[in-house]
Amino acid sequence: MKHIGTILLASLLLMPTVSALPHSESTPYSWYCKRNGEHRLPSCDPQLEFLDRHAAFYADENATEEDKVVYLTFDAGYENGNIAAILDTLRDYDAPASFFILSHLAESESGLVARMFDEGHLVCNHTASHRDMSGVKDRETFLGELSLLEETVREATGHEVARYYRPPEGRFSERNLIWAEEAGYTTVFWSFAYADWDNEKQPDCAAAKQKILDNLHNGAILLLHPTSKTNAAILPELLEELTQAGYRFGRIDEIDA
């Protein structure tokens, strides 16, 4: 994104660092952005000014008040009975989304993944195995994770994965971004996420929906896990409230990296 540098500078004195190490292309980072309140774009850590150089973004900084937009993204590694319900809700609200998937989902639930394609969603690369990519030392291994997911989806559905990559657990290095970009991928982070991934400790529905609404901003990229029964339960009301507030739902391929 063209304006990440400005946001980084503004946040210089406000944020803890995401890596305690001096920067090099191999320095590992954990993605984090600081919520600002008042429905404003979260601040990005000043160490991450290199995102601007390598086709990476975490929000749509060019969203306007005349075209309010939210990007629903889902990190999907497996199915536990909630993905189909989430797809039903997205269909009912004519809300396109972007799914970052693993090989296991394509292999075990090829029908669901095919449905994502058929219903107009973007199916993207979350690697084959969900390994920590920040520790990968060579380009061949890194790209092997991406190409294996591509091949698995192609064989399972006959479709091609969109060239958008999300690092598992938000772990990355600048070198990862370079390799992804060289392979034609845009790296996509997020401006909102919350603790929805633990199936044994699901958040309260009312509290979860309110947390999302309280931290919403124009151009937000929401990271949700479709395995969450809370997310499946609150999604209809959430989409209804966002629609009533004048938002539309976009796919991340609308965003200019």
Short mmCIF file of C-alpha atoms in Angstrom, two decimals:
data_model
loop_
_atom_site.label_atom_id
_atom_site.label_comp_id
_atom_site.label_asym_id
_atom_site.label_seq_id
_atom_site.Cartn_x
_atom_site.Cartn_y
_atom_site.Cartn_z
CA MET A 1 0.00 0.00 0.00
CA LYS A 2 1.26 3.47 -0.81
CA HIS A 3 0.65 5.07 2.59
CA ILE A 4 1.91 2.50 5.07
CA GLY A 5 5.04 4.60 5.60
CA THR A 6 2.98 7.55 6.84
CA ILE A 7 1.08 5.36 9.28
CA LEU A 8 4.32 3.80 10.46
CA LEU A 9 5.85 7.18 11.21
CA ALA A 10 2.79 8.33 13.14
CA SER A 11 2.90 5.21 15.26
CA LEU A 12 6.63 5.29 16.02
CA LEU A 13 6.26 6.38 19.64
CA LEU A 14 3.05 4.49 20.30
CA MET A 15 3.77 0.84 19.66
CA PRO A 16 5.94 -1.95 20.99
CA THR A 17 8.10 -3.60 18.36
CA VAL A 18 7.13 -6.88 16.73
CA SER A 19 10.75 -8.08 16.72
CA ALA A 20 13.49 -7.42 19.25
CA LEU A 21 16.18 -8.11 16.65
CA PRO A 22 17.94 -5.62 14.35
CA HIS A 23 16.33 -5.76 10.95
CA SER A 24 17.67 -7.89 8.15
CA GLU A 25 15.84 -9.69 5.37
CA SER A 26 15.78 -12.83 7.53
CA THR A 27 14.57 -11.19 10.76
CA PRO A 28 11.40 -12.97 11.95
CA TYR A 29 8.32 -10.89 12.71
CA SER A 30 4.87 -11.57 14.13
CA TRP A 31 2.21 -9.42 12.51
CA TYR A 32 0.55 -6.94 14.82
CA CYS A 33 -1.21 -3.63 14.39
CA LYS A 34 -2.35 -1.28 17.14
CA ARG A 35 -6.05 -0.52 17.40
CA ASN A 36 -6.62 3.22 17.45
CA GLY A 37 -10.26 3.45 18.48
CA GLU A 38 -12.78 5.85 16.98
CA HIS A 39 -13.07 3.53 13.97
CA ARG A 40 -9.74 4.64 12.52
CA LEU A 41 -7.17 2.58 10.63
CA PRO A 42 -4.93 0.72 13.11
CA SER A 43 -1.27 1.71 13.31
CA CYS A 44 1.42 -0.51 11.84
CA ASP A 45 4.74 -1.06 13.59
CA PRO A 46 7.48 1.31 12.33
CA GLN A 47 9.86 -1.59 11.81
CA LEU A 48 7.65 -2.78 8.98
CA GLU A 49 8.20 0.07 6.55
CA PHE A 50 9.46 -2.54 4.07
CA LEU A 51 5.89 -3.78 3.50
CA ASP A 52 5.42 -0.91 1.06
CA ARG A 53 8.20 -2.30 -1.13
CA HIS A 54 6.95 -5.85 -1.46
CA ALA A 55 3.27 -5.98 -2.51
CA ALA A 56 1.89 -6.38 1.00
CA PHE A 57 -1.06 -4.75 2.77
CA TYR A 58 -3.26 -5.05 5.85
CA ALA A 59 -6.19 -2.78 4.96
CA ASP A 60 -7.63 -0.79 2.09
CA GLU A 61 -6.15 2.63 2.76
CA ASN A 62 -7.90 4.11 -0.26
CA ALA A 63 -11.44 3.34 0.91
CA THR A 64 -13.67 6.42 0.77
CA GLU A 65 -16.72 7.52 2.72
CA GLU A 66 -18.63 7.44 -0.56
CA ASP A 67 -17.86 3.72 -0.90
CA LYS A 68 -17.58 2.20 2.56
CA VAL A 69 -16.18 -1.31 2.37
CA VAL A 70 -15.23 -4.20 4.64
CA TYR A 71 -13.19 -7.20 3.53
CA LEU A 72 -14.19 -10.50 5.11
CA THR A 73 -11.29 -12.96 5.16
CA PHE A 74 -11.30 -16.45 6.65
CA ASP A 75 -8.29 -18.62 7.54
CA ALA A 76 -9.55 -22.15 6.94
CA GLY A 77 -7.50 -25.23 7.71
CA TYR A 78 -10.24 -27.78 8.35
CA GLU A 79 -14.00 -28.19 8.61
CA ASN A 80 -15.85 -28.88 11.86
CA GLY A 81 -19.41 -28.18 10.80
CA ASN A 82 -19.33 -24.38 10.57
CA ILE A 83 -17.88 -23.56 7.16
CA ALA A 84 -21.02 -24.62 5.29
CA ALA A 85 -23.16 -22.44 7.55
CA ILE A 86 -20.84 -19.48 6.98
CA LEU A 87 -21.04 -19.98 3.22
CA ASP A 88 -24.83 -20.06 3.51
CA THR A 89 -24.82 -16.70 5.31
CA LEU A 90 -22.42 -15.13 2.82
CA ARG A 91 -24.69 -16.29 -0.01
CA ASP A 92 -27.80 -14.95 1.71
CA TYR A 93 -26.21 -11.50 2.09
CA ASP A 94 -24.52 -11.53 -1.31
CA ALA A 95 -21.25 -10.98 0.55
CA PRO A 96 -18.09 -12.09 -1.26
CA ALA A 97 -15.21 -13.16 0.97
CA SER A 98 -11.60 -14.31 0.70
CA PHE A 99 -10.66 -17.73 2.09
CA PHE A 100 -7.04 -18.56 2.91
CA ILE A 101 -6.92 -22.33 2.97
CA LEU A 102 -4.56 -25.23 3.71
CA SER A 103 -4.08 -28.46 1.78
CA HIS A 104 -5.99 -30.47 4.37
CA LEU A 105 -9.21 -28.60 3.68
CA ALA A 106 -8.89 -29.03 -0.09
CA GLU A 107 -8.15 -32.74 0.29
CA SER A 108 -10.84 -33.53 2.85
CA GLU A 109 -13.57 -31.09 1.81
CA SER A 110 -13.12 -30.57 -1.92
CA GLY A 111 -16.86 -29.93 -2.30
CA LEU A 112 -16.77 -27.03 0.14
CA VAL A 113 -13.73 -25.51 -1.54
CA ALA A 114 -15.35 -25.90 -4.96
CA ARG A 115 -18.41 -24.16 -3.53
CA MET A 116 -16.23 -21.22 -2.47
CA PHE A 117 -15.12 -20.79 -6.07
CA ASP A 118 -18.58 -21.37 -7.51
CA GLU A 119 -20.21 -18.77 -5.25
CA GLY A 120 -17.77 -16.02 -6.16
CA HIS A 121 -15.37 -16.10 -3.24
CA LEU A 122 -11.62 -15.73 -3.57
CA VAL A 123 -9.65 -18.85 -2.57
CA CYS A 124 -6.14 -17.92 -1.51
CA ASN A 125 -2.91 -19.46 -0.23
CA HIS A 126 -2.29 -20.08 3.48
CA THR A 127 0.46 -22.63 2.63
CA ALA A 128 0.09 -26.38 2.41
CA SER A 129 0.93 -27.24 6.02
CA HIS A 130 0.63 -24.07 8.16
CA ARG A 131 4.30 -24.09 9.13
CA ASP A 132 6.12 -21.06 10.55
CA MET A 133 7.38 -19.55 7.30
CA SER A 134 9.56 -16.94 9.02
CA GLY A 135 12.09 -19.67 9.79
CA VAL A 136 12.33 -21.00 6.24
CA LYS A 137 15.87 -20.42 5.03
CA ASP A 138 15.67 -21.14 1.32
CA ARG A 139 13.46 -19.96 -1.52
CA GLU A 140 12.75 -23.47 -2.82
CA THR A 141 11.24 -24.64 0.47
CA PHE A 142 9.19 -21.46 0.83
CA LEU A 143 7.75 -21.63 -2.66
CA GLY A 144 7.23 -25.37 -2.28
CA GLU A 145 4.66 -24.70 0.45
CA LEU A 146 2.77 -22.36 -1.88
CA SER A 147 2.99 -24.55 -4.97
CA LEU A 148 1.87 -27.67 -3.09
CA LEU A 149 -1.30 -25.88 -1.98
CA GLU A 150 -1.83 -24.71 -5.57
CA GLU A 151 -1.49 -28.27 -6.88
CA THR A 152 -3.76 -29.72 -4.20
CA VAL A 153 -6.54 -27.23 -4.94
CA ARG A 154 -6.17 -27.72 -8.69
CA GLU A 155 -6.45 -31.49 -8.37
CA ALA A 156 -9.34 -31.33 -5.89
CA THR A 157 -11.47 -28.69 -7.61
CA GLY A 158 -10.14 -27.94 -11.08
CA HIS A 159 -9.69 -24.30 -10.03
CA GLU A 160 -6.62 -22.12 -9.56
CA VAL A 161 -5.74 -20.48 -6.26
CA ALA A 162 -5.75 -16.67 -6.35
CA ARG A 163 -2.26 -15.17 -5.99
CA TYR A 164 -2.74 -13.87 -2.47
CA TYR A 165 -0.75 -15.28 0.44
CA ARG A 166 -1.29 -15.01 4.18
CA PRO A 167 1.55 -16.15 6.47
CA PRO A 168 0.44 -18.80 8.98
CA GLU A 169 0.02 -17.24 12.44
CA GLY A 170 1.18 -13.94 10.93
CA ARG A 171 4.83 -15.07 11.12
CA PHE A 172 7.02 -13.69 8.34
CA SER A 173 10.29 -12.08 7.31
CA GLU A 174 11.08 -9.53 4.62
CA ARG A 175 12.72 -12.35 2.69
CA ASN A 176 9.37 -14.19 2.71
CA LEU A 177 7.67 -11.15 1.20
CA ILE A 178 10.34 -10.91 -1.49
CA TRP A 179 9.99 -14.57 -2.44
CA ALA A 180 6.21 -14.34 -2.48
CA GLU A 181 6.30 -11.24 -4.66
CA GLU A 182 8.76 -12.86 -7.08
CA ALA A 183 6.29 -15.74 -7.43
CA GLY A 184 3.48 -13.32 -8.27
CA TYR A 185 1.86 -13.29 -4.83
CA THR A 186 0.59 -10.36 -2.80
CA THR A 187 0.98 -10.86 0.96
CA VAL A 188 -2.18 -10.04 2.91
CA PHE A 189 -2.27 -9.32 6.65
CA TRP A 190 -5.28 -7.94 8.55
CA SER A 191 -6.44 -4.90 10.51
CA PHE A 192 -8.67 -6.86 12.91
CA ALA A 193 -8.52 -10.31 14.47
CA TYR A 194 -9.61 -11.70 17.79
CA ALA A 195 -9.33 -14.92 19.81
CA ASP A 196 -11.83 -17.04 17.87
CA TRP A 197 -9.62 -20.01 16.95
CA ASP A 198 -9.83 -22.21 20.06
CA ASN A 199 -12.82 -24.51 19.66
CA GLU A 200 -12.77 -25.30 23.39
CA LYS A 201 -12.78 -21.63 24.45
CA GLN A 202 -15.20 -19.91 22.12
CA PRO A 203 -15.97 -16.26 22.90
CA ASP A 204 -19.42 -15.13 23.96
CA CYS A 205 -21.50 -14.26 20.91
CA ALA A 206 -22.66 -10.82 22.05
CA ALA A 207 -19.18 -9.83 23.21
CA ALA A 208 -17.57 -11.09 20.02
CA LYS A 209 -19.92 -9.18 17.74
CA GLN A 210 -19.48 -6.01 19.79
CA LYS A 211 -15.69 -6.32 19.66
CA ILE A 212 -15.81 -6.49 15.88
CA LEU A 213 -18.16 -3.52 15.62
CA ASP A 214 -16.17 -1.45 18.12
CA ASN A 215 -12.98 -1.90 16.10
CA LEU A 216 -14.46 -1.60 12.64
CA HIS A 217 -13.07 0.97 10.22
CA ASN A 218 -13.60 1.76 6.57
CA GLY A 219 -11.38 -0.50 4.47
CA ALA A 220 -10.96 -3.04 7.28
CA ILE A 221 -9.65 -6.50 6.54
CA LEU A 222 -11.25 -8.77 9.13
CA LEU A 223 -9.54 -12.07 9.91
CA LEU A 224 -12.04 -14.66 11.12
CA HIS A 225 -11.78 -18.43 11.54
CA PRO A 226 -14.68 -20.31 9.92
CA THR A 227 -14.25 -23.19 12.37
CA SER A 228 -15.58 -20.89 15.11
CA LYS A 229 -19.14 -21.65 16.18
CA THR A 230 -19.30 -18.11 17.54
CA ASN A 231 -18.47 -16.66 14.14
CA ALA A 232 -21.04 -18.88 12.44
CA ALA A 233 -23.68 -17.77 14.95
CA ILE A 234 -23.02 -14.02 14.82
CA LEU A 235 -22.31 -13.65 11.11
CA PRO A 236 -25.93 -13.05 9.99
CA GLU A 237 -26.46 -10.26 12.54
CA LEU A 238 -23.01 -8.82 11.85
CA LEU A 239 -23.57 -8.63 8.11
CA GLU A 240 -27.03 -7.17 8.64
CA GLU A 241 -25.68 -4.42 10.90
CA LEU A 242 -22.81 -3.62 8.55
CA THR A 243 -25.21 -3.42 5.62
CA GLN A 244 -27.51 -1.11 7.57
CA ALA A 245 -24.47 1.07 8.40
CA GLY A 246 -23.80 1.55 4.70
CA TYR A 247 -20.94 -0.90 4.19
CA ARG A 248 -20.52 -3.21 1.26
CA PHE A 249 -18.41 -6.37 1.26
CA GLY A 250 -15.37 -6.61 -0.98
CA ARG A 251 -12.83 -9.18 -2.07
CA ILE A 252 -9.18 -8.43 -1.45
CA ASP A 253 -8.43 -8.45 -5.17
CA GLU A 254 -10.06 -5.00 -5.26
CA ILE A 255 -7.23 -3.54 -3.17
CA ASP A 256 -4.32 -1.78 -4.87
CA ALA A 257 -1.09 -3.16 -3.41
#
